[in-house]
Amino acid sequence: EECAIREVREETGIEICNVRYVGSQNWPFPAQLMAGFVADYAAGEIVVDTAELEDARWFPIEALPALPPSRSIARWIIDNFK
């Protein structure tokens, strides 16, 4: 959880809390794993670290852009968001 908190802060400027691990899956790059976490927003405004991310934005759940494939951990998190 500490790593997720640090990475979100470093890459987006956002502070999160109440981090929960939800699962993982193989990543298409050799010997890598995608770990899925959910967390609660705590504070901050989005400031993207462009060396790490192309973009970061907030979306209402009903206005999400194209969704990842149904077999992905990212899609599972979105589908189970409450």
Coordinates of C-alpha atoms in Angstrom, one line a residue, residues 36-38 61-62 64 67-70 72-82:
G36 CA -4.6 -3.6 -9.1
F37 CA -5.5 -1.3 -6.1
V38 CA -8.4 0.9 -5.2
I61 CA -18.6 6.9 -13.8
E62 CA -21.3 7.4 -16.5
L64 CA -15.8 7.1 -18.8
L67 CA -13.0 0.8 -21.3
P68 CA -10.1 -1.7 -21.2
P69 CA -10.9 -5.3 -22.2
S70 CA -13.2 -7.3 -19.8
S72 CA -8.2 -7.0 -17.5
I73 CA -7.8 -6.0 -13.8
A74 CA -8.4 -2.4 -14.7
R75 CA -11.8 -3.3 -16.2
W76 CA -12.7 -5.4 -13.2
I77 CA -11.9 -2.5 -10.9
I78 CA -14.1 -0.2 -13.0
D79 CA -17.0 -2.7 -13.2
N80 CA -16.9 -3.2 -9.5
F81 CA -16.6 0.5 -8.5
K82 CA -19.2 1.5 -6.0

